[in-house]
Amino acid sequence: MWTVSTLSYAAQVSVTSYHHGNLRAALVETGLAMARESGPDGVALREVARRVGVSHNAAYRHFADREALLGEIAQVGMQRLTEAMHQRMAEVVPGLDAVARAQARLRAVGRAYVEFALAEPGLFRTAFSALAHASPVEPAGTAEEDQGPYALLNTVLDELVEAGHLAPERRPSADVTCWAGVHGIAVLHLDGPLAGAPEAEREATMVRFFDIVERGLGGGPGGGPG
Amino acid sequence: MWTVSTLSYAAQVSVTSYHHGNLRAALVETGLAMARESGPDGVALREVARRVGVSHNAAYRHFADREALLGEIAQVGMQRLTEAMHQRMAEVVPGLDAVARAQARLRAVGRAYVEFALAEPGLFRTAFSALAHASPVEPAGTAEEDQGPYALLNTVLDELVEAGHLAPERRPSADVTCWAGVHGIAVLHLDGPLAGAPEAEREATMVRFFDIVERGLGGGPGGGPG
DNA sequence: AACTCAGTGTTGACACTGTCCACATTCTCG
DNA sequence: CGAGAATGTGGACAGTGTCAACACTGAGTT
C-alpha cells in the first residue's frame, strides 16, 4: 500500500511487506520534517503515520507517547543545532592571536545559535519545547565536544580564559550569561516582540550584544570601570 | 444554570437570564485562570465555556478565534508582568546616589521579570506564545510608563545614562541586550536545561549576570579593559 | 517441517478539541 | 408594539491522542 519514499531509511527492506522494517526511523524522519515546517504543534501523530504510509497507532509500537516521539525529534534538533555551532566555530580563520581567536570563536558559536534559530524556527522551537531529554545542565567542567550547545560554549569560554581575556573569577558567570543572552535574542526574534525585525537591525543587535559581553567579561580582577 | 462565581465581573446582571451579561470578561477571566494553571495549551475554548457555564460556541460571539481569546489573555499577562516590574522597581530604597539607585532599579526590573516568569509560568508562556499583539518593538525613545516591559526597561536605562554610568554611545546596545539576557534566563529556567535548578543557584546566576552587564555597560567611551 | 510466540501493524472505538451552520432567545430602539 | 440586531444553543464535521482487540509475519524450537 504505502509507497516507500526515496529517503535514507538505513535498513530498507522489501517494498511490499506487512512489516515496515524501519518504522521507528521513518517516523522520526517524517516527524522531523513536520517539525521543521510547523514546529512542535505541527507534529500530529496520525499525520506522521499517514505520511509514512502506515496506520495511526502503528507508532505506538515504537513510542509510548506523542511526547516520546517529539522528544526524539527534539533531540535530533538539538544535535543539528550543535553541529551548526560546531561548524561556524571551526570556520574561524586561524591567523589570529589567542585572544582575538577565542573572542571570534565565542562570537561564532553565539551567532550560529541565533542563525540556527532563525533558519530553522520549527526545529528550534521543537528542540526546546519538550525537553525531558537533556540533563539539567552538566557541571561547567564537562566540556567534551559534541556534547551539546552548552558544552561547546564552555569549551570556547575556557579558551578565552586560557588566552587571558576572561578573568578566571568571572568564568563561572560567563556560561549562563552568554547562553541566556543568545537564547534571549533568538527567542525574542522568533516568538517575541523583535519578530520581523530587519536583518540589518538584528545583525547590529548581535554585534552590540557581543561587545557588551566581551567588555563585561574581560579585563583584570577589579570592579567595573566606574 | 451556570453558577455565578464570586469574582469581579464588572457589570454583573440578573443571575438567571438567557444572556450572560458579561460573557466576554468572564471568558477572559476564566481563560486567564486556566492559562495560569497549564499555559496556553491548557486553554481550551470548550472548557472555558463549560467553566463559565455557557455552551461552547458562545465564545464565538465575542472572539473570532481561540487565538483571539488567547491574545486577550496574553495581553493581560503582559500587563501583570509590567505591574510586577513596576512594583519591584518602585520598592528600591531612595537613599542612594544616582548611580547606585539607577543600577539597583535596573536590577530590580530584571529580577522582577525572572521572578514573574517563575512564579507564573503558565501566564508568562501565554503572554509570549501568541503575540500578534505588542507592536514589533517601539523605538527606543518612547518610554512612558505602563507601556510594557520594554518601555519600563528603557526608562531605567535612561536613568542610568543620566546618572553617568551608562555611556551614551552604548545606550542603544543596552536595551535589547538586557532584555534578551533576562528573557533568556527566564526561559532557560522555565522550559530549558536550567529548569529545576535550585533557587540559590538561580539567584547566583542573576547576580553574576547583572555584574557582567553592569561592567559591560559602564565606564568611559574607550574599548574594553584589555 | 510444523508450531509457537513475540514483534509489529491494523481496525475500531472513545473522548476531546476548534469551527461552521441553522435556530432560539432576548434586548434595544424606532 | 414590533423589527432587527445581539447574543446564546444545539447539532454536525473533521481532526486529534489514546486504548483494546485482532491480524499478520518472521525467527526459533521441537
Short mmCIF file of C-alpha atoms (C1' of nucleotides) in Angstrom, two decimals:
data_model
loop_
_atom_site.label_atom_id
_atom_site.label_comp_id
_atom_site.label_asym_id
_atom_site.label_seq_id
_atom_site.Cartn_x
_atom_site.Cartn_y
_atom_site.Cartn_z
CA MET A 1 0.00 0.00 0.00
CA TRP A 2 2.31 2.62 1.28
CA THR A 3 4.90 3.96 -1.12
CA VAL A 4 8.40 3.90 0.19
CA SER A 5 9.97 7.32 -0.11
CA THR A 6 13.41 7.63 -1.61
CA LEU A 7 14.87 8.90 1.63
CA SER A 8 17.58 7.34 3.65
CA TYR A 9 15.99 4.62 5.70
CA ALA A 10 19.02 2.86 7.00
CA ALA A 11 17.85 -0.70 6.54
CA GLN A 12 15.21 -0.54 3.86
CA VAL A 13 13.58 -3.87 3.26
CA SER A 14 11.25 -5.42 0.76
CA VAL A 15 8.89 -2.83 -0.58
CA THR A 16 5.58 -4.54 0.00
CA SER A 17 5.89 -6.33 3.29
CA TYR A 18 3.46 -6.18 6.12
CA HIS A 19 6.23 -5.02 8.40
CA HIS A 20 7.72 -1.71 7.53
CA GLY A 21 11.19 -2.72 8.56
CA ASN A 22 12.29 0.64 9.82
CA LEU A 23 9.25 2.35 11.10
CA ARG A 24 10.85 3.99 14.06
CA ALA A 25 13.45 5.80 12.00
CA ALA A 26 10.89 6.69 9.35
CA LEU A 27 8.58 8.19 11.94
CA VAL A 28 11.34 10.31 13.41
CA GLU A 29 12.45 11.45 9.99
CA THR A 30 8.97 12.39 8.85
CA GLY A 31 8.17 13.92 12.19
CA LEU A 32 11.32 15.94 11.91
CA ALA A 33 10.21 17.27 8.56
CA MET A 34 6.87 18.26 10.01
CA ALA A 35 8.53 19.90 12.98
CA ARG A 36 10.67 21.91 10.60
CA GLU A 37 7.59 23.03 8.72
CA SER A 38 5.35 23.96 11.60
CA GLY A 39 7.00 23.47 14.94
CA PRO A 40 6.11 21.05 17.70
CA ASP A 41 2.38 21.68 17.43
CA GLY A 42 2.53 20.70 13.80
CA VAL A 43 3.65 17.21 14.62
CA ALA A 44 0.47 15.17 14.75
CA LEU A 45 0.96 11.51 15.40
CA ARG A 46 -1.75 10.49 12.99
CA GLU A 47 -0.44 12.71 10.24
CA VAL A 48 3.08 11.43 10.67
CA ALA A 49 1.80 7.89 10.36
CA ARG A 50 -0.25 8.86 7.34
CA ARG A 51 2.76 10.34 5.59
CA VAL A 52 4.88 7.33 6.33
CA GLY A 53 2.11 5.25 4.85
CA VAL A 54 1.24 3.34 7.94
CA SER A 55 -1.89 3.27 10.02
CA HIS A 56 -2.27 5.50 13.03
CA ASN A 57 -1.42 3.56 16.16
CA ALA A 58 1.48 1.87 14.46
CA ALA A 59 3.63 4.49 16.10
CA TYR A 60 2.61 3.18 19.49
CA ARG A 61 4.74 0.09 18.91
CA HIS A 62 7.80 2.34 18.92
CA PHE A 63 6.88 5.28 21.09
CA ALA A 64 4.95 5.33 24.31
CA ASP A 65 3.52 8.72 23.58
CA ARG A 66 3.32 11.53 21.15
CA GLU A 67 5.52 13.19 23.71
CA ALA A 68 8.09 10.45 23.28
CA LEU A 69 8.28 10.89 19.53
CA LEU A 70 8.51 14.62 19.98
CA GLY A 71 11.33 14.12 22.44
CA GLU A 72 13.25 12.09 19.93
CA ILE A 73 12.74 14.74 17.30
CA ALA A 74 13.81 17.40 19.76
CA GLN A 75 16.99 15.50 20.38
CA VAL A 76 17.78 15.46 16.68
CA GLY A 77 17.06 19.16 16.55
CA MET A 78 19.45 19.79 19.40
CA GLN A 79 22.04 17.78 17.57
CA ARG A 80 21.59 19.82 14.42
CA LEU A 81 21.99 22.97 16.46
CA THR A 82 25.19 21.64 17.94
CA GLU A 83 26.52 20.77 14.51
CA ALA A 84 25.76 24.23 13.21
CA MET A 85 27.57 25.81 16.12
CA HIS A 86 30.46 23.48 15.68
CA GLN A 87 30.79 24.30 12.03
CA ARG A 88 30.68 28.07 12.45
CA MET A 89 33.18 27.75 15.24
CA ALA A 90 35.55 25.77 13.08
CA GLU A 91 35.28 28.27 10.27
CA VAL A 92 37.08 30.93 12.26
CA VAL A 93 40.32 31.71 10.47
CA PRO A 94 43.37 30.56 12.39
CA GLY A 95 45.60 33.53 11.64
CA LEU A 96 44.95 35.44 14.84
CA ASP A 97 46.46 35.80 18.25
CA ALA A 98 44.95 33.76 21.03
CA VAL A 99 42.66 36.42 22.43
CA ALA A 100 41.25 37.54 19.12
CA ARG A 101 40.77 33.98 18.08
CA ALA A 102 38.96 32.99 21.25
CA GLN A 103 36.76 36.05 21.00
CA ALA A 104 35.98 35.29 17.40
CA ARG A 105 35.08 31.73 18.28
CA LEU A 106 32.79 32.88 21.06
CA ARG A 107 31.03 35.21 18.65
CA ALA A 108 30.86 32.40 16.13
CA VAL A 109 29.04 29.97 18.41
CA GLY A 110 26.68 32.69 19.52
CA ARG A 111 25.95 33.77 16.00
CA ALA A 112 25.44 30.17 14.95
CA TYR A 113 22.92 29.71 17.73
CA VAL A 114 20.81 32.65 16.63
CA GLU A 115 21.22 31.90 12.97
CA PHE A 116 20.04 28.37 13.51
CA ALA A 117 17.03 29.51 15.47
CA LEU A 118 16.00 31.85 12.67
CA ALA A 119 16.82 29.48 9.86
CA GLU A 120 15.06 26.53 11.48
CA PRO A 121 12.39 28.07 13.67
CA GLY A 122 10.23 24.99 13.82
CA LEU A 123 13.10 22.75 14.73
CA PHE A 124 14.48 25.19 17.26
CA ARG A 125 11.11 25.53 18.95
CA THR A 126 10.71 21.79 18.96
CA ALA A 127 14.15 21.26 20.45
CA PHE A 128 13.27 23.47 23.37
CA SER A 129 9.62 22.56 23.71
CA ALA A 130 9.73 19.09 25.17
CA LEU A 131 12.99 18.68 26.92
CA ALA A 132 12.61 15.72 29.11
CA HIS A 133 15.90 14.90 27.44
CA ALA A 134 18.98 16.99 28.17
CA SER A 135 20.37 16.65 31.64
CA PRO A 136 19.57 19.67 33.80
CA VAL A 137 22.79 21.40 32.90
CA GLU A 138 26.03 19.49 33.13
CA PRO A 139 28.61 20.88 35.56
CA ALA A 140 30.66 23.56 33.90
CA GLY A 141 33.80 21.47 33.54
CA THR A 142 32.47 18.59 31.45
CA ALA A 143 33.33 20.10 28.15
CA GLU A 144 33.99 17.37 25.64
CA GLU A 145 32.96 18.15 22.14
CA ASP A 146 29.65 17.20 20.60
CA GLN A 147 28.01 17.02 23.96
CA GLY A 148 25.55 19.77 23.26
CA PRO A 149 25.50 23.52 22.82
CA TYR A 150 26.32 24.12 26.45
CA ALA A 151 29.46 22.03 26.33
CA LEU A 152 30.54 23.81 23.18
CA LEU A 153 30.05 27.18 24.78
CA ASN A 154 32.09 26.09 27.75
CA THR A 155 34.89 24.99 25.51
CA VAL A 156 35.09 28.40 23.94
CA LEU A 157 34.89 30.17 27.25
CA ASP A 158 37.73 28.08 28.59
CA GLU A 159 39.76 29.11 25.58
CA LEU A 160 39.01 32.68 26.49
CA VAL A 161 40.33 32.13 29.99
CA GLU A 162 43.44 30.47 28.68
CA ALA A 163 44.03 33.34 26.31
CA GLY A 164 43.90 35.63 29.27
CA HIS A 165 40.92 37.70 28.27
CA LEU A 166 38.44 36.20 30.68
CA ALA A 167 39.38 36.64 34.30
CA PRO A 168 39.10 33.24 35.98
CA GLU A 169 36.94 34.55 38.79
CA ARG A 170 34.39 35.73 36.26
CA ARG A 171 34.46 32.46 34.39
CA PRO A 172 31.56 30.88 36.33
CA SER A 173 29.36 33.82 35.48
CA ALA A 174 30.14 33.64 31.85
CA ASP A 175 28.47 30.50 30.58
CA VAL A 176 24.92 31.07 31.63
CA THR A 177 25.14 34.77 30.88
CA CYS A 178 26.24 34.12 27.32
CA TRP A 179 23.78 31.35 26.83
CA ALA A 180 20.88 33.28 28.25
CA GLY A 181 21.72 36.32 26.19
CA VAL A 182 21.98 34.45 22.96
CA HIS A 183 18.90 32.38 23.69
CA GLY A 184 17.01 35.51 24.57
CA ILE A 185 18.00 37.17 21.33
CA ALA A 186 16.87 34.10 19.43
CA VAL A 187 13.55 33.76 21.18
CA LEU A 188 12.70 37.43 21.06
CA HIS A 189 13.33 37.44 17.35
CA LEU A 190 11.45 34.23 16.86
CA ASP A 191 8.36 34.43 19.06
CA GLY A 192 8.88 37.76 20.72
CA PRO A 193 8.39 41.43 20.05
CA LEU A 194 11.51 41.53 17.92
CA ALA A 195 9.98 39.20 15.38
CA GLY A 196 10.08 40.67 11.93
CA ALA A 197 12.94 42.98 12.70
CA PRO A 198 15.02 43.58 9.56
CA GLU A 199 18.18 41.57 9.28
CA ALA A 200 20.43 44.59 9.45
CA GLU A 201 18.98 45.53 12.79
CA ARG A 202 19.26 42.02 14.08
CA GLU A 203 22.87 41.95 12.99
CA ALA A 204 23.55 45.21 14.79
CA THR A 205 21.90 43.82 17.89
CA MET A 206 24.15 40.79 17.79
CA VAL A 207 27.31 42.85 17.41
CA ARG A 208 26.36 45.19 20.22
CA PHE A 209 25.45 42.32 22.45
CA PHE A 210 28.81 40.70 21.99
CA ASP A 211 30.58 44.00 22.50
CA ILE A 212 28.93 44.39 25.86
CA VAL A 213 29.54 40.82 26.90
CA GLU A 214 33.17 40.93 25.89
CA ARG A 215 33.60 44.15 27.78
CA GLY A 216 31.81 42.76 30.76
CA LEU A 217 33.85 39.59 30.84
CA GLY A 218 37.29 40.93 30.02
CA GLY A 219 39.93 42.76 32.00
CA GLY A 220 41.50 42.49 35.40
CA PRO A 221 40.06 41.33 38.68
CA GLY A 222 38.87 44.78 39.77
CA GLY A 223 35.33 46.01 39.67
CA GLY A 224 33.80 47.88 36.81
CA PRO A 225 35.37 50.93 35.27
CA GLY A 226 33.15 53.34 37.16
CA MET B 1 -27.90 27.05 35.18
CA TRP B 2 -24.44 28.39 35.49
CA THR B 3 -23.43 29.47 38.94
CA VAL B 4 -22.05 32.93 39.06
CA SER B 5 -18.67 32.90 40.74
CA THR B 6 -17.98 35.49 43.37
CA LEU B 7 -15.32 37.06 41.22
CA SER B 8 -15.26 40.54 39.88
CA TYR B 9 -17.43 40.66 36.82
CA ALA B 10 -17.61 44.37 36.30
CA ALA B 11 -21.26 44.64 35.38
CA GLN B 12 -22.91 41.56 36.79
CA VAL B 13 -26.53 41.27 35.85
CA SER B 14 -29.51 39.17 36.80
CA VAL B 15 -28.40 35.72 37.75
CA THR B 16 -30.72 33.63 35.63
CA SER B 17 -31.03 35.39 32.35
CA TYR B 18 -30.54 33.91 28.92
CA HIS B 19 -27.88 36.46 28.26
CA HIS B 20 -24.88 36.25 30.47
CA GLY B 21 -24.40 39.98 30.57
CA ASN B 22 -20.66 39.95 30.77
CA LEU B 23 -19.55 36.90 28.91
CA ARG B 24 -16.53 38.44 27.31
CA ALA B 25 -14.97 39.45 30.60
CA ALA B 26 -15.92 36.16 32.20
CA LEU B 27 -14.30 34.21 29.40
CA VAL B 28 -11.10 36.18 29.66
CA GLU B 29 -11.04 35.79 33.42
CA THR B 30 -11.64 32.07 33.35
CA GLY B 31 -9.27 31.61 30.45
CA LEU B 32 -6.69 33.50 32.41
CA ALA B 33 -7.09 31.13 35.31
CA MET B 34 -6.64 28.17 33.00
CA ALA B 35 -3.62 29.76 31.39
CA ARG B 36 -2.09 30.21 34.82
CA GLU B 37 -2.69 26.56 35.61
CA SER B 38 -1.44 24.98 32.43
CA GLY B 39 -0.15 27.50 29.96
CA PRO B 40 -1.52 28.42 26.57
CA ASP B 41 -2.15 24.83 25.53
CA GLY B 42 -4.32 24.38 28.58
CA VAL B 43 -6.78 26.98 27.40
CA ALA B 44 -9.45 25.03 25.56
CA LEU B 45 -12.30 27.09 24.24
CA ARG B 46 -14.88 24.49 25.12
CA GLU B 47 -13.57 24.03 28.62
CA VAL B 48 -13.53 27.76 29.24
CA ALA B 49 -17.14 27.98 28.14
CA ARG B 50 -18.01 24.99 30.30
CA ARG B 51 -16.48 26.56 33.37
CA VAL B 52 -18.22 29.83 32.76
CA GLY B 53 -21.43 27.86 32.49
CA VAL B 54 -22.22 28.66 28.93
CA SER B 55 -22.43 26.49 25.85
CA HIS B 56 -19.46 26.05 23.60
CA ASN B 57 -19.77 28.39 20.66
CA ALA B 58 -20.99 31.18 22.85
CA ALA B 59 -17.44 32.44 22.88
CA TYR B 60 -17.62 32.95 19.14
CA ARG B 61 -19.94 35.90 19.69
CA HIS B 62 -17.08 37.69 21.41
CA PHE B 63 -13.95 36.27 19.87
CA ALA B 64 -13.28 35.40 16.30
CA ASP B 65 -10.99 32.59 17.26
CA ARG B 66 -9.46 30.66 20.04
CA GLU B 67 -6.41 32.62 19.01
CA ALA B 68 -8.25 35.85 19.68
CA LEU B 69 -9.20 34.85 23.20
CA LEU B 70 -5.67 33.68 23.83
CA GLY B 71 -4.39 37.01 22.58
CA GLU B 72 -6.56 38.86 25.03
CA ILE B 73 -5.34 36.65 27.85
CA ALA B 74 -1.77 37.18 26.73
CA GLN B 75 -2.29 40.90 26.90
CA VAL B 76 -3.48 40.65 30.48
CA GLY B 77 -0.48 38.52 31.26
CA MET B 78 1.82 41.12 29.77
CA GLN B 79 0.12 43.71 31.89
CA ARG B 80 0.63 41.69 35.05
CA LEU B 81 4.27 41.33 34.17
CA THR B 82 4.57 45.05 33.71
CA GLU B 83 2.92 45.68 37.05
CA ALA B 84 5.27 43.29 38.80
CA MET B 85 8.26 45.01 37.28
CA HIS B 86 6.87 48.38 38.15
CA GLN B 87 6.35 47.40 41.75
CA ARG B 88 9.79 45.91 42.30
CA MET B 89 11.28 48.97 40.67
CA ALA B 90 9.38 51.28 42.96
CA GLU B 91 10.46 49.32 46.01
CA VAL B 92 14.09 50.36 45.58
CA VAL B 93 15.04 52.45 48.59
CA PRO B 94 15.61 56.08 47.72
CA GLY B 95 18.61 56.70 50.00
CA LEU B 96 21.28 56.19 47.38
CA ASP B 97 23.32 58.25 45.00
CA ALA B 98 22.11 58.46 41.46
CA VAL B 99 24.32 55.74 40.00
CA ALA B 100 23.67 53.19 42.70
CA ARG B 101 19.99 53.91 42.57
CA ALA B 102 19.78 53.53 38.81
CA GLN B 103 21.76 50.32 38.96
CA ALA B 104 19.52 48.98 41.68
CA ARG B 105 16.45 49.84 39.66
CA LEU B 106 17.86 48.08 36.62
CA ARG B 107 18.49 45.00 38.70
CA ALA B 108 15.02 45.30 40.16
CA VAL B 109 13.21 45.26 36.84
CA GLY B 110 15.34 42.38 35.65
CA ARG B 111 14.78 40.40 38.79
CA ALA B 112 11.06 41.11 38.63
CA TYR B 113 10.97 39.79 35.08
CA VAL B 114 12.54 36.48 36.01
CA GLU B 115 10.62 36.19 39.24
CA PHE B 116 7.36 36.69 37.43
CA ALA B 117 8.25 34.10 34.83
CA LEU B 118 8.99 31.53 37.51
CA ALA B 119 6.07 32.46 39.73
CA GLU B 120 3.57 32.49 36.88
CA PRO B 121 4.97 30.13 34.30
CA GLY B 122 1.69 29.47 32.57
CA LEU B 123 0.87 33.13 32.28
CA PHE B 124 4.37 34.02 31.17
CA ARG B 125 4.32 31.37 28.46
CA THR B 126 0.91 32.51 27.37
CA ALA B 127 1.98 36.12 27.22
CA PHE B 128 4.78 35.25 24.84
CA SER B 129 3.05 32.50 22.94
CA ALA B 130 0.56 34.37 20.82
CA LEU B 131 1.86 37.83 20.41
CA ALA B 132 0.06 39.15 17.45
CA HIS B 133 -0.46 41.97 19.92
CA ALA B 134 2.55 44.04 21.02
CA SER B 135 3.94 46.28 18.36
CA PRO B 136 7.18 44.97 16.92
CA VAL B 137 9.29 46.89 19.40
CA GLU B 138 8.65 50.56 19.87
CA PRO B 139 11.55 52.88 19.03
CA ALA B 140 13.90 53.20 21.98
CA GLY B 141 12.80 56.68 22.95
CA THR B 142 9.10 56.12 23.57
CA ALA B 143 9.43 55.43 27.26
CA GLU B 144 6.28 56.47 29.02
CA GLU B 145 5.36 54.33 31.96
CA ASP B 146 2.95 51.42 31.88
CA GLN B 147 3.58 50.91 28.23
CA GLY B 148 5.01 47.49 28.64
CA PRO B 149 8.14 45.84 29.94
CA TYR B 150 10.25 47.25 27.18
CA ALA B 151 9.28 50.82 27.94
CA LEU B 152 9.98 50.23 31.60
CA LEU B 153 13.41 48.89 30.84
CA ASN B 154 14.13 51.90 28.66
CA THR B 155 13.13 54.22 31.45
CA VAL B 156 15.62 52.65 33.79
CA LEU B 157 18.36 52.61 31.21
CA ASP B 158 17.82 56.29 30.55
CA GLU B 159 18.20 56.90 34.26
CA LEU B 160 21.47 55.05 34.06
CA VAL B 161 22.65 57.34 31.30
CA GLU B 162 21.60 60.41 33.23
CA ALA B 163 23.41 59.17 36.29
CA GLY B 164 26.52 58.92 34.19
CA HIS B 165 27.11 55.21 34.46
CA LEU B 166 25.95 54.24 31.02
CA ALA B 167 27.98 55.81 28.24
CA PRO B 168 25.52 57.37 25.78
CA GLU B 169 27.12 55.70 22.80
CA ARG B 170 26.47 52.34 24.40
CA ARG B 171 22.89 53.19 25.25
CA PRO B 172 21.42 51.77 22.04
CA SER B 173 23.08 48.44 22.71
CA ALA B 174 21.77 48.25 26.20
CA ASP B 175 18.04 47.69 25.90
CA VAL B 176 17.92 44.59 23.76
CA THR B 177 20.97 43.15 25.46
CA CYS B 178 19.38 43.46 28.89
CA TRP B 179 16.06 42.24 27.69
CA ALA B 180 17.46 39.29 25.85
CA GLY B 181 19.62 38.31 28.78
CA VAL B 182 16.82 38.45 31.26
CA HIS B 183 14.40 36.75 28.93
CA GLY B 184 16.93 34.05 28.24
CA ILE B 185 17.47 33.42 31.93
CA ALA B 186 13.74 33.17 32.41
CA VAL B 187 13.14 30.83 29.51
CA LEU B 188 16.09 28.59 30.24
CA HIS B 189 14.88 28.18 33.78
CA LEU B 190 11.33 27.66 32.68
CA ASP B 191 11.46 25.45 29.61
CA GLY B 192 15.16 25.00 29.19
CA PRO B 193 18.00 22.94 30.55
CA LEU B 194 18.19 25.11 33.64
CA ALA B 195 14.75 24.03 34.75
CA GLY B 196 14.81 22.63 38.22
CA ALA B 197 17.95 24.43 39.21
CA PRO B 198 17.90 25.23 42.92
CA GLU B 199 16.91 28.74 43.85
CA ALA B 200 20.29 29.58 45.32
CA GLU B 201 21.96 28.80 42.04
CA ARG B 202 19.42 30.76 40.11
CA GLU B 203 19.97 33.68 42.41
CA ALA B 204 23.71 33.47 41.88
CA THR B 205 23.17 33.37 38.15
CA MET B 206 21.10 36.51 38.31
CA VAL B 207 23.68 38.39 40.35
CA ARG B 208 26.52 37.35 38.09
CA PHE B 209 24.57 38.26 35.04
CA PHE B 210 23.93 41.74 36.29
CA ASP B 211 27.54 42.13 37.33
CA ILE B 212 28.67 41.39 33.84
CA VAL B 213 26.07 43.60 32.24
CA GLU B 214 26.83 46.50 34.52
CA ARG B 215 30.51 46.10 33.83
CA GLY B 216 29.87 45.84 30.13
CA LEU B 217 27.69 48.91 30.01
CA GLY B 218 29.55 51.20 32.37
CA GLY B 219 32.66 53.33 32.09
CA GLY B 220 34.19 55.65 29.57
CA PRO B 221 33.97 55.68 25.80
CA GLY B 222 37.10 53.59 25.30
CA GLY B 223 37.17 49.94 24.39
CA GLY B 224 37.29 47.13 26.86
CA PRO B 225 39.73 46.96 29.71
CA GLY B 226 42.12 44.63 27.88
"C1'" DA C 1 8.89 -29.24 8.54
"C1'" DA C 2 5.40 -27.74 11.59
"C1'" DC C 3 4.41 -24.89 15.54
"C1'" DT C 4 4.70 -21.39 18.69
"C1'" DC C 5 5.12 -16.82 20.05
"C1'" DA C 6 6.86 -12.32 20.44
"C1'" DG C 7 7.10 -8.32 17.48
"C1'" DT C 8 4.75 -5.41 14.63
"C1'" DG C 9 0.84 -3.30 12.03
"C1'" DT C 10 -4.46 -2.73 11.59
"C1'" DT C 11 -9.25 -1.70 12.73
"C1'" DG C 12 -12.46 0.20 15.64
"C1'" DA C 13 -13.84 2.89 19.31
"C1'" DC C 14 -13.95 6.81 22.72
"C1'" DA C 15 -13.34 11.33 24.41
"C1'" DC C 16 -11.78 15.54 23.36
"C1'" DT C 17 -10.81 19.63 20.51
"C1'" DG C 18 -11.94 24.00 17.12
"C1'" DT C 19 -15.13 25.63 13.97
"C1'" DC C 20 -19.24 26.19 10.92
"C1'" DC C 21 -24.27 26.23 10.44
"C1'" DA C 22 -29.08 26.91 11.50
"C1'" DC C 23 -32.04 28.06 15.13
"C1'" DA C 24 -33.73 30.29 19.69
"C1'" DT C 25 -33.98 33.80 22.75
"C1'" DT C 26 -33.51 38.37 24.41
"C1'" DC C 27 -32.53 43.29 24.28
"C1'" DT C 28 -32.91 47.74 22.17
"C1'" DC C 29 -34.67 51.17 19.51
"C1'" DG C 30 -37.84 53.28 16.44
"C1'" DC D 1 -45.55 47.14 20.00
"C1'" DG D 2 -42.70 45.16 16.64
"C1'" DA D 3 -38.44 44.66 13.85
"C1'" DG D 4 -33.80 43.77 13.82
"C1'" DA D 5 -29.54 43.33 15.98
"C1'" DA D 6 -27.07 40.87 19.84
"C1'" DT D 7 -26.31 37.06 21.97
"C1'" DG D 8 -26.62 32.09 23.40
"C1'" DT D 9 -27.87 27.00 21.97
"C1'" DG D 10 -27.63 22.55 19.65
"C1'" DG D 11 -26.01 19.76 16.17
"C1'" DA D 12 -22.65 18.46 12.96
"C1'" DC D 13 -17.98 17.68 10.91
"C1'" DA D 14 -13.19 16.95 10.73
"C1'" DG D 15 -9.34 16.39 13.31
"C1'" DT D 16 -6.63 14.82 17.33
"C1'" DG D 17 -4.38 11.29 21.12
"C1'" DT D 18 -5.05 7.01 23.16
"C1'" DC D 19 -6.84 2.35 24.44
"C1'" DA D 20 -8.27 -2.51 23.35
"C1'" DA D 21 -8.82 -6.33 20.39
"C1'" DC D 22 -7.38 -8.51 16.36
"C1'" DA D 23 -4.14 -9.93 12.25
"C1'" DC D 24 -0.06 -10.80 10.07
"C1'" DT D 25 4.96 -12.08 9.92
"C1'" DG D 26 9.32 -13.88 10.96
"C1'" DA D 27 12.56 -16.25 13.92
"C1'" DG D 28 13.44 -20.24 16.95
"C1'" DT D 29 12.31 -24.64 18.94
"C1'" DT D 30 10.96 -29.18 18.72
#
